[in-house]
Amino acid sequence: MPIRVGIVGVGNCASALVQGIEMYKHNPNLEPIVAFREIGRYRPHDIVFTSAFDIDARKVHVDLADAIFQPPNNATVVFKPPKLGVIVRPGPVLDGVPEGGLVTKVVEGSVEDVVKELNSTNTEILVNYLPTGAKKAAEAYAEAALRAGVAFINAMPAPVATSEYWQKRFAERNLPLLGDDTQNQIGATVLHKTLVRLLALRGVKIKHTYQINVGGTPDFVNLMYRRGDKEKTKTAAVKMMAVGQEFDAYISPVAYIEFLGDRKIAHMLIEAEIFGGLPIRIDVTLDVHDAWNSAAVVTDAIRLAKLALDRGIGGPLISASAWGFKNPPVHMSPDEAYRAVVEFIEGKRDR
Ligand SMILES: NC(=O)c1ccc[n+]([C@@H]2O[C@H](COP(=O)([O-])OP(=O)(O)OC[C@H]3O[C@@H](n4cnc5c(N)ncnc54)[C@H](O)[C@@H]3O)[C@@H](O)[C@H]2O)c1
């Protein structure tokens, strides 16, 4: 059973998702490396790309299979899909293009154009990969999804799934809403959360922690100008793992380093006290292909949204959001979120 998916923002994350899904489809002997082989009866292979939107002149009016390799995208190339027959369409620009960013020539469309494209392509689920800081644009695409009757996955940090306003609007239309800000398969956030949670469970007193991230993608160029939302979602995610403990946390993307390309390097430090007030220090480095690291979880989110559509469930999906996103409506530790998602898949909880 195909799951008809649209993409907003044909950047690096979209590139990794499209390459990965198409690679697994064209190589049935390869087993997708994801947490859930099947969600309901859906496998990653069931995802079909039906529409895509961007505003960068290098990507608009181009087949999605080629648009994902246009500059400034620099996600690692693992698989070159054949033409997909999905032409990238322009959408509203609004705050999507910051001054000094890497997009220099834009092509603009309207919310109405997006609604028409979603309807004419029978898109069921829209994944929002806009740059961090593009809050107005994110809301414009959420509005388009509502008007077209399409579920919405907010893979970036603008508050949509965590906004009461959008929760209510999607609940009224009985459309699934997931977000905010993808939590990567093994990203800095999920690793940092797990460490802080472990220390809290073992009764360790956390004094302070930092996480600094460097990378060489266009996302990092953008984050150098507009890091506020990202700092908020990452910090909230980590602090929620030690509820009741007061400690300093500094969590931020700190540098764009061009030669790193699609690699992201995260340095994490936790300083704490054990029994007797003696010091303990944990120092971790994670080095990973950033865009690819986000794709597995989005394949889960898409299939969870489809399951909700099949079951007629609308509004914010609590378990799926806690599993796949840094700033969900309800924060859970990775193991709690896993259990909640399994219960949702098995029909033991309704959202
Ligand atoms: N691992 C990860 O890379 C990761 C993890 C979690 C969250 N995210 C978030 O996902 C989002 C996408 O990340 P990315 O690395 O793909 O970024 P990117 O900069 O490579 O891609 C963003 C795309 O959005 C397009 N765009 C800008 N304004 C637009 C508009 N108004 N309408 C349509 N398209 C528009 C750009 O032209 C570009 O193609 C970011 O907000 C990022 O913070 C990324």
GROMACS .gro file of C-alpha atoms and ligand atoms in nm:
model
  395
    1MET     CA    1   0.000   0.000   0.000
    2PRO     CA    2   0.165   0.327  -0.110
    3ILE     CA    3   0.194   0.622   0.130
    4ARG     CA    4   0.175   0.943  -0.072
    5VAL     CA    5   0.423   1.196   0.066
    6GLY     CA    6   0.500   1.560  -0.017
    7ILE     CA    7   0.818   1.744   0.084
    8VAL     CA    8   0.860   2.111   0.172
    9GLY     CA    9   1.224   2.220   0.136
   10VAL     CA   10   1.431   2.007  -0.100
   11GLY     CA   11   1.753   2.044   0.100
   12ASN     CA   12   1.993   1.792   0.251
   13CYS     CA   13   1.738   1.612   0.471
   14ALA     CA   14   1.506   1.566   0.173
   15SER     CA   15   1.803   1.439  -0.028
   16ALA     CA   16   1.890   1.170   0.227
   17LEU     CA   17   1.525   1.065   0.265
   18VAL     CA   18   1.463   1.039  -0.110
   19GLN     CA   19   1.797   0.866  -0.180
   20GLY     CA   20   1.745   0.621   0.105
   21ILE     CA   21   1.387   0.525   0.024
   22GLU     CA   22   1.463   0.486  -0.347
   23MET     CA   23   1.783   0.288  -0.274
   24TYR     CA   24   1.591   0.037  -0.062
   25LYS     CA   25   1.314   0.014  -0.324
   26HIS     CA   26   1.563  -0.057  -0.602
   27ASN     CA   27   1.766  -0.302  -0.391
   28PRO     CA   28   1.512  -0.533  -0.225
   29ASN     CA   29   1.799  -0.745  -0.088
   30LEU     CA   30   1.904  -0.454   0.137
   31GLU     CA   31   1.728  -0.447   0.473
   32PRO     CA   32   1.643  -0.087   0.575
   33ILE     CA   33   1.833   0.012   0.890
   34VAL     CA   34   1.539   0.150   1.087
   35ALA     CA   35   1.387   0.085   1.430
   36PHE     CA   36   1.064  -0.057   1.286
   37ARG     CA   37   1.076  -0.289   0.987
   38GLU     CA   38   0.695  -0.268   0.969
   39ILE     CA   39   0.457  -0.014   1.119
   40GLY     CA   40   0.112  -0.162   1.088
   41ARG     CA   41   0.156  -0.318   0.747
   42TYR     CA   42   0.378  -0.039   0.616
   43ARG     CA   43   0.745  -0.074   0.526
   44PRO     CA   44   0.977   0.213   0.422
   45HIS     CA   45   0.941   0.085   0.063
   46ASP     CA   46   0.574   0.190   0.069
   47ILE     CA   47   0.668   0.559   0.078
   48VAL     CA   48   0.604   0.725  -0.258
   49PHE     CA   49   0.702   1.086  -0.322
   50THR     CA   50   0.413   1.268  -0.488
   51SER     CA   51   0.489   1.640  -0.449
   52ALA     CA   52   0.776   1.871  -0.352
   53PHE     CA   53   0.813   2.243  -0.287
   54ASP     CA   54   1.110   2.482  -0.277
   55ILE     CA   55   1.187   2.844  -0.368
   56ASP     CA   56   1.550   2.811  -0.481
   57ALA     CA   57   1.562   2.874  -0.859
   58ARG     CA   58   1.815   2.588  -0.894
   59LYS     CA   59   1.557   2.337  -0.763
   60VAL     CA   60   1.216   2.466  -0.876
   61HIS     CA   61   1.070   2.313  -1.198
   62VAL     CA   62   1.326   2.029  -1.173
   63ASP     CA   63   1.246   1.659  -1.119
   64LEU     CA   64   1.284   1.572  -0.748
   65ALA     CA   65   1.543   1.303  -0.836
   66ASP     CA   66   1.771   1.577  -0.977
   67ALA     CA   67   1.670   1.865  -0.746
   68ILE     CA   68   1.808   1.680  -0.442
   69PHE     CA   69   2.160   1.705  -0.593
   70GLN     CA   70   2.146   2.076  -0.679
   71PRO     CA   71   2.375   2.310  -0.487
   72PRO     CA   72   2.398   2.415  -0.213
   73ASN     CA   73   2.288   2.060  -0.109
   74ASN     CA   74   2.588   1.853  -0.003
   75ALA     CA   75   2.432   1.546   0.160
   76THR     CA   76   2.646   1.238   0.101
   77VAL     CA   77   2.552   1.073  -0.229
   78VAL     CA   78   2.479   0.703  -0.178
   79PHE     CA   79   2.220   0.638  -0.449
   80LYS     CA   80   2.111   0.831  -0.758
   81PRO     CA   81   1.742   0.760  -0.815
   82PRO     CA   82   1.594   0.751  -1.165
   83LYS     CA   83   1.354   1.034  -1.254
   84LEU     CA   84   1.058   1.030  -1.015
   85GLY     CA   85   0.810   1.228  -1.228
   86VAL     CA   86   0.767   1.471  -0.936
   87ILE     CA   87   0.843   1.829  -1.038
   88VAL     CA   88   0.946   2.066  -0.757
   89ARG     CA   89   0.693   2.351  -0.737
   90PRO     CA   90   0.740   2.697  -0.588
   91GLY     CA   91   0.569   2.793  -0.262
   92PRO     CA   92   0.549   3.103  -0.040
   93VAL     CA   93   0.895   3.243   0.047
   94LEU     CA   94   0.813   3.455   0.357
   95ASP     CA   95   1.100   3.413   0.609
   96GLY     CA   96   1.256   3.111   0.435
   97VAL     CA   97   1.557   3.295   0.291
   98PRO     CA   98   1.773   3.480   0.543
   99GLU     CA   99   1.999   3.765   0.439
  100GLY     CA  100   2.350   3.633   0.374
  101GLY     CA  101   2.228   3.275   0.324
  102LEU     CA  102   2.309   3.041   0.035
  103VAL     CA  103   1.989   3.099  -0.171
  104THR     CA  104   2.039   3.393  -0.405
  105LYS     CA  105   1.764   3.361  -0.669
  106VAL     CA  106   1.412   3.269  -0.560
  107VAL     CA  107   1.099   3.157  -0.744
  108GLU     CA  108   0.781   3.226  -0.552
  109GLY     CA  109   0.440   3.055  -0.541
  110SER     CA  110   0.133   3.104  -0.322
  111VAL     CA  111  -0.035   2.899  -0.049
  112GLU     CA  112  -0.315   2.840  -0.300
  113ASP     CA  113  -0.064   2.691  -0.548
  114VAL     CA  114   0.057   2.454  -0.277
  115VAL     CA  115  -0.300   2.348  -0.190
  116LYS     CA  116  -0.375   2.281  -0.559
  117GLU     CA  117  -0.058   2.073  -0.602
  118LEU     CA  118  -0.129   1.870  -0.286
  119ASN     CA  119  -0.484   1.801  -0.409
  120SER     CA  120  -0.397   1.720  -0.769
  121THR     CA  121  -0.122   1.476  -0.662
  122ASN     CA  122  -0.334   1.312  -0.389
  123THR     CA  123  -0.062   1.380  -0.135
  124GLU     CA  124  -0.163   1.242   0.208
  125ILE     CA  125   0.128   1.355   0.429
  126LEU     CA  126   0.345   1.668   0.404
  127VAL     CA  127   0.695   1.669   0.559
  128ASN     CA  128   0.823   2.016   0.647
  129TYR     CA  129   1.201   2.051   0.605
  130LEU     CA  130   1.221   2.432   0.597
  131PRO     CA  131   1.532   2.604   0.738
  132THR     CA  132   1.537   2.681   1.110
  133GLY     CA  133   1.388   3.025   1.174
  134ALA     CA  134   1.133   3.005   0.890
  135LYS     CA  135   0.836   3.023   1.128
  136LYS     CA  136   0.602   3.218   0.901
  137ALA     CA  137   0.675   2.990   0.605
  138ALA     CA  138   0.622   2.681   0.824
  139GLU     CA  139   0.282   2.817   0.925
  140ALA     CA  140   0.192   2.890   0.563
  141TYR     CA  141   0.261   2.528   0.466
  142ALA     CA  142   0.074   2.400   0.774
  143GLU     CA  143  -0.222   2.610   0.657
  144ALA     CA  144  -0.191   2.463   0.307
  145ALA     CA  145  -0.188   2.110   0.454
  146LEU     CA  146  -0.504   2.186   0.652
  147ARG     CA  147  -0.682   2.329   0.347
  148ALA     CA  148  -0.581   2.029   0.135
  149GLY     CA  149  -0.673   1.775   0.405
  150VAL     CA  150  -0.315   1.648   0.445
  151ALA     CA  151  -0.132   1.526   0.761
  152PHE     CA  152   0.166   1.742   0.866
  153ILE     CA  153   0.507   1.636   0.995
  154ASN     CA  154   0.710   1.929   1.124
  155ALA     CA  155   1.072   1.817   1.095
  156MET     CA  156   1.213   2.163   1.187
  157PRO     CA  157   1.209   2.361   1.512
  158ALA     CA  158   0.930   2.619   1.454
  159PRO     CA  159   0.654   2.550   1.710
  160VAL     CA  160   0.373   2.381   1.518
  161ALA     CA  161   0.302   2.046   1.688
  162THR     CA  162   0.369   2.219   2.021
  163SER     CA  163   0.140   2.514   1.944
  164GLU     CA  164  -0.210   2.495   2.094
  165TYR     CA  165  -0.342   2.686   1.794
  166TRP     CA  166  -0.218   2.433   1.537
  167GLN     CA  167  -0.302   2.136   1.761
  168LYS     CA  168  -0.663   2.259   1.771
  169ARG     CA  169  -0.680   2.328   1.397
  170PHE     CA  170  -0.547   1.982   1.303
  171ALA     CA  171  -0.775   1.815   1.562
  172GLU     CA  172  -1.078   1.998   1.416
  173ARG     CA  173  -0.989   1.873   1.067
  174ASN     CA  174  -0.910   1.528   1.209
  175LEU     CA  175  -0.563   1.532   1.052
  176PRO     CA  176  -0.250   1.392   1.222
  177LEU     CA  177   0.014   1.644   1.337
  178LEU     CA  178   0.369   1.536   1.435
  179GLY     CA  179   0.672   1.739   1.552
  180ASP     CA  180   0.861   1.951   1.630
  181ASP     CA  181   1.221   1.917   1.501
  182THR     CA  182   1.338   1.568   1.407
  183GLN     CA  183   1.534   1.376   1.670
  184ASN     CA  184   1.794   1.191   1.464
  185GLN     CA  185   1.845   0.814   1.467
  186ILE     CA  186   2.162   0.850   1.679
  187GLY     CA  187   2.193   1.224   1.707
  188ALA     CA  188   2.348   1.445   1.970
  189THR     CA  189   2.009   1.506   2.132
  190VAL     CA  190   1.906   1.145   2.183
  191LEU     CA  191   2.257   1.055   2.306
  192HIS     CA  192   2.275   1.351   2.545
  193LYS     CA  193   1.920   1.280   2.670
  194THR     CA  194   2.009   0.918   2.737
  195LEU     CA  195   2.319   1.011   2.938
  196VAL     CA  196   2.137   1.274   3.145
  197ARG     CA  197   1.848   1.035   3.205
  198LEU     CA  198   2.087   0.760   3.318
  199LEU     CA  199   2.260   0.993   3.562
  200ALA     CA  200   1.926   1.117   3.700
  201LEU     CA  201   1.799   0.758   3.745
  202ARG     CA  202   2.120   0.663   3.929
  203GLY     CA  203   2.075   0.954   4.170
  204VAL     CA  204   2.376   1.147   4.039
  205LYS     CA  205   2.364   1.524   4.094
  206ILE     CA  206   2.417   1.698   3.760
  207LYS     CA  207   2.602   2.030   3.796
  208HIS     CA  208   2.625   2.144   3.438
  209THR     CA  209   2.642   2.023   3.083
  210TYR     CA  210   2.714   2.155   2.741
  211GLN     CA  211   2.671   2.027   2.387
  212ILE     CA  212   2.835   2.213   2.102
  213ASN     CA  213   2.780   2.117   1.741
  214VAL     CA  214   2.981   2.196   1.431
  215GLY     CA  215   2.904   2.098   1.072
  216GLY     CA  216   2.949   2.186   0.708
  217THR     CA  217   2.595   2.179   0.566
  218PRO     CA  218   2.370   2.467   0.450
  219ASP     CA  219   2.170   2.398   0.769
  220PHE     CA  220   2.477   2.510   0.967
  221VAL     CA  221   2.516   2.825   0.754
  222ASN     CA  222   2.155   2.908   0.839
  223LEU     CA  223   2.199   2.819   1.206
  224MET     CA  224   2.482   3.072   1.236
  225TYR     CA  225   2.220   3.342   1.167
  226ARG     CA  226   1.915   3.186   1.329
  227ARG     CA  227   1.998   2.941   1.602
  228GLY     CA  228   1.738   3.050   1.860
  229ASP     CA  229   1.467   2.791   1.792
  230LYS     CA  230   1.726   2.510   1.763
  231GLU     CA  231   1.885   2.603   2.098
  232LYS     CA  232   1.541   2.598   2.259
  233THR     CA  233   1.433   2.257   2.124
  234LYS     CA  234   1.769   2.093   2.203
  235THR     CA  235   1.797   2.239   2.553
  236ALA     CA  236   1.438   2.154   2.646
  237ALA     CA  237   1.488   1.795   2.525
  238VAL     CA  238   1.794   1.740   2.747
  239LYS     CA  239   1.668   1.924   3.058
  240MET     CA  240   1.341   1.728   3.058
  241MET     CA  241   1.540   1.408   3.126
  242ALA     CA  242   1.634   1.518   3.481
  243VAL     CA  243   1.311   1.674   3.605
  244GLY     CA  244   1.351   1.812   3.958
  245GLN     CA  245   1.724   1.878   3.916
  246GLU     CA  246   1.847   2.234   3.866
  247PHE     CA  247   2.155   2.250   3.644
  248ASP     CA  248   2.307   2.473   3.379
  249ALA     CA  249   2.282   2.353   3.020
  250TYR     CA  250   2.443   2.524   2.722
  251ILE     CA  251   2.341   2.354   2.398
  252SER     CA  252   2.405   2.515   2.064
  253PRO     CA  253   2.528   2.484   1.707
  254VAL     CA  254   2.848   2.692   1.724
  255ALA     CA  255   3.027   2.684   1.392
  256TYR     CA  256   2.991   2.625   1.019
  257ILE     CA  257   3.308   2.453   0.901
  258GLU     CA  258   3.284   2.408   0.525
  259PHE     CA  259   3.527   2.117   0.486
  260LEU     CA  260   3.314   1.898   0.714
  261GLY     CA  261   3.047   1.880   0.439
  262ASP     CA  262   2.759   1.657   0.550
  263ARG     CA  263   2.942   1.556   0.870
  264LYS     CA  264   2.827   1.691   1.201
  265ILE     CA  265   3.048   1.666   1.506
  266ALA     CA  266   2.892   1.708   1.849
  267HIS     CA  267   3.095   1.746   2.168
  268MET     CA  268   2.913   1.679   2.494
  269LEU     CA  269   3.041   1.738   2.845
  270ILE     CA  270   2.857   1.656   3.167
  271GLU     CA  271   3.001   1.743   3.506
  272ALA     CA  272   2.824   1.597   3.806
  273GLU     CA  273   2.865   1.472   4.163
  274ILE     CA  274   2.833   1.118   4.295
  275PHE     CA  275   2.796   0.993   4.654
  276GLY     CA  276   3.000   1.200   4.898
  277GLY     CA  277   3.000   1.498   4.663
  278LEU     CA  278   3.289   1.362   4.457
  279PRO     CA  279   3.321   1.483   4.097
  280ILE     CA  280   3.251   1.284   3.783
  281ARG     CA  281   3.302   1.404   3.428
  282ILE     CA  282   3.165   1.251   3.106
  283ASP     CA  283   3.306   1.367   2.776
  284VAL     CA  284   3.157   1.232   2.451
  285THR     CA  285   3.215   1.304   2.082
  286LEU     CA  286   2.971   1.202   1.810
  287ASP     CA  287   3.072   1.222   1.443
  288VAL     CA  288   2.792   1.143   1.198
  289HIS     CA  289   2.646   1.215   0.852
  290ASP     CA  290   2.387   1.465   0.962
  291ALA     CA  291   2.121   1.453   0.690
  292TRP     CA  292   2.122   1.072   0.668
  293ASN     CA  293   2.092   1.054   1.044
  294SER     CA  294   1.755   1.228   1.023
  295ALA     CA  295   1.601   1.010   0.752
  296ALA     CA  296   1.530   0.684   0.940
  297VAL     CA  297   1.316   0.856   1.201
  298VAL     CA  298   1.123   1.043   0.932
  299THR     CA  299   1.041   0.710   0.763
  300ASP     CA  300   0.894   0.605   1.102
  301ALA     CA  301   0.705   0.935   1.138
  302ILE     CA  302   0.555   0.905   0.789
  303ARG     CA  303   0.434   0.549   0.855
  304LEU     CA  304   0.296   0.645   1.199
  305ALA     CA  305   0.107   0.937   1.041
  306LYS     CA  306  -0.035   0.698   0.780
  307LEU     CA  307  -0.149   0.458   1.051
  308ALA     CA  308  -0.328   0.748   1.224
  309LEU     CA  309  -0.492   0.847   0.893
  310ASP     CA  310  -0.612   0.487   0.843
  311ARG     CA  311  -0.756   0.486   1.196
  312GLY     CA  312  -0.922   0.829   1.158
  313ILE     CA  313  -0.707   0.981   1.435
  314GLY     CA  314  -0.635   1.357   1.408
  315GLY     CA  315  -0.458   1.624   1.614
  316PRO     CA  316  -0.114   1.590   1.775
  317LEU     CA  317   0.023   1.234   1.785
  318ILE     CA  318   0.178   1.218   2.132
  319SER     CA  319   0.373   0.891   2.112
  320ALA     CA  320   0.500   0.937   1.756
  321SER     CA  321   0.611   1.293   1.833
  322ALA     CA  322   0.794   1.187   2.151
  323TRP     CA  323   0.972   0.913   1.953
  324GLY     CA  324   1.076   1.111   1.651
  325PHE     CA  325   1.114   1.474   1.756
  326LYS     CA  326   1.325   1.687   1.989
  327ASN     CA  327   1.043   1.911   2.106
  328PRO     CA  328   0.721   1.707   2.114
  329PRO     CA  329   0.397   1.807   2.290
  330VAL     CA  330   0.491   1.555   2.566
  331HIS     CA  331   0.859   1.478   2.637
  332MET     CA  332   0.959   1.115   2.704
  333SER     CA  333   1.291   0.938   2.749
  334PRO     CA  334   1.394   0.730   2.443
  335ASP     CA  335   1.282   0.401   2.609
  336GLU     CA  336   0.947   0.547   2.724
  337ALA     CA  337   0.886   0.687   2.375
  338TYR     CA  338   0.971   0.351   2.219
  339ARG     CA  339   0.719   0.173   2.443
  340ALA     CA  340   0.454   0.437   2.371
  341VAL     CA  341   0.503   0.402   1.994
  342VAL     CA  342   0.483   0.022   2.013
  343GLU     CA  343   0.155   0.057   2.207
  344PHE     CA  344   0.026   0.298   1.944
  345ILE     CA  345   0.120   0.060   1.662
  346GLU     CA  346  -0.050  -0.228   1.844
  347GLY     CA  347  -0.364  -0.014   1.892
  348LYS     CA  348  -0.326  -0.008   2.273
  349ARG     CA  349  -0.314   0.372   2.287
  350ASP     CA  350  -0.500   0.605   2.055
  351ARG     CA  351  -0.231   0.870   1.998
  352LIG     N1  352   1.999   1.590   1.073
  352LIG     C1  353   1.954   1.703   1.030
  352LIG     O1  354   2.007   1.753   0.935
  352LIG     C2  355   1.834   1.764   1.096
  352LIG     C3  356   1.787   1.710   1.215
  352LIG     C4  357   1.677   1.766   1.277
  352LIG     C5  358   1.615   1.876   1.220
  352LIG     N2  359   1.664   1.929   1.106
  352LIG     C6  360   1.598   2.048   1.052
  352LIG     O2  361   1.540   2.017   0.929
  352LIG     C7  362   1.537   2.133   0.847
  352LIG     C8  363   1.595   2.101   0.710
  352LIG     O3  364   1.733   2.070   0.723
  352LIG     P1  365   1.824   2.057   0.592
  352LIG     O4  366   1.958   2.017   0.637
  352LIG     O5  367   1.754   1.980   0.488
  352LIG     O6  368   1.829   2.212   0.548
  352LIG     P2  369   1.864   2.273   0.405
  352LIG     O7  370   1.905   2.413   0.429
  352LIG     O8  371   1.956   2.182   0.333
  352LIG     O9  372   1.723   2.270   0.325
  352LIG     C9  373   1.622   2.365   0.342
  352LIG    C10  374   1.551   2.380   0.207
  352LIG    O10  375   1.437   2.464   0.226
  352LIG    C11  376   1.428   2.548   0.111
  352LIG     N3  377   1.343   2.663   0.144
  352LIG    C12  378   1.374   2.778   0.209
  352LIG     N4  379   1.264   2.855   0.220
  352LIG    C13  380   1.163   2.789   0.160
  352LIG    C14  381   1.024   2.819   0.141
  352LIG     N5  382   0.972   2.933   0.187
  352LIG     N6  383   0.947   2.727   0.077
  352LIG    C15  384   1.002   2.611   0.030
  352LIG     N7  385   1.132   2.578   0.047
  352LIG    C16  386   1.211   2.667   0.110
  352LIG    C17  387   1.572   2.580   0.078
  352LIG    O11  388   1.585   2.630  -0.053
  352LIG    C18  389   1.636   2.443   0.098
  352LIG    O12  390   1.626   2.367  -0.020
  352LIG    C19  391   1.615   2.241   0.923
  352LIG    O13  392   1.527   2.326   0.991
  352LIG    C20  393   1.696   2.160   1.020
  352LIG    O14  394   1.732   2.233   1.137
  352LIG    C21  395   1.772   1.875   1.043
   0.00000   0.00000   0.00000
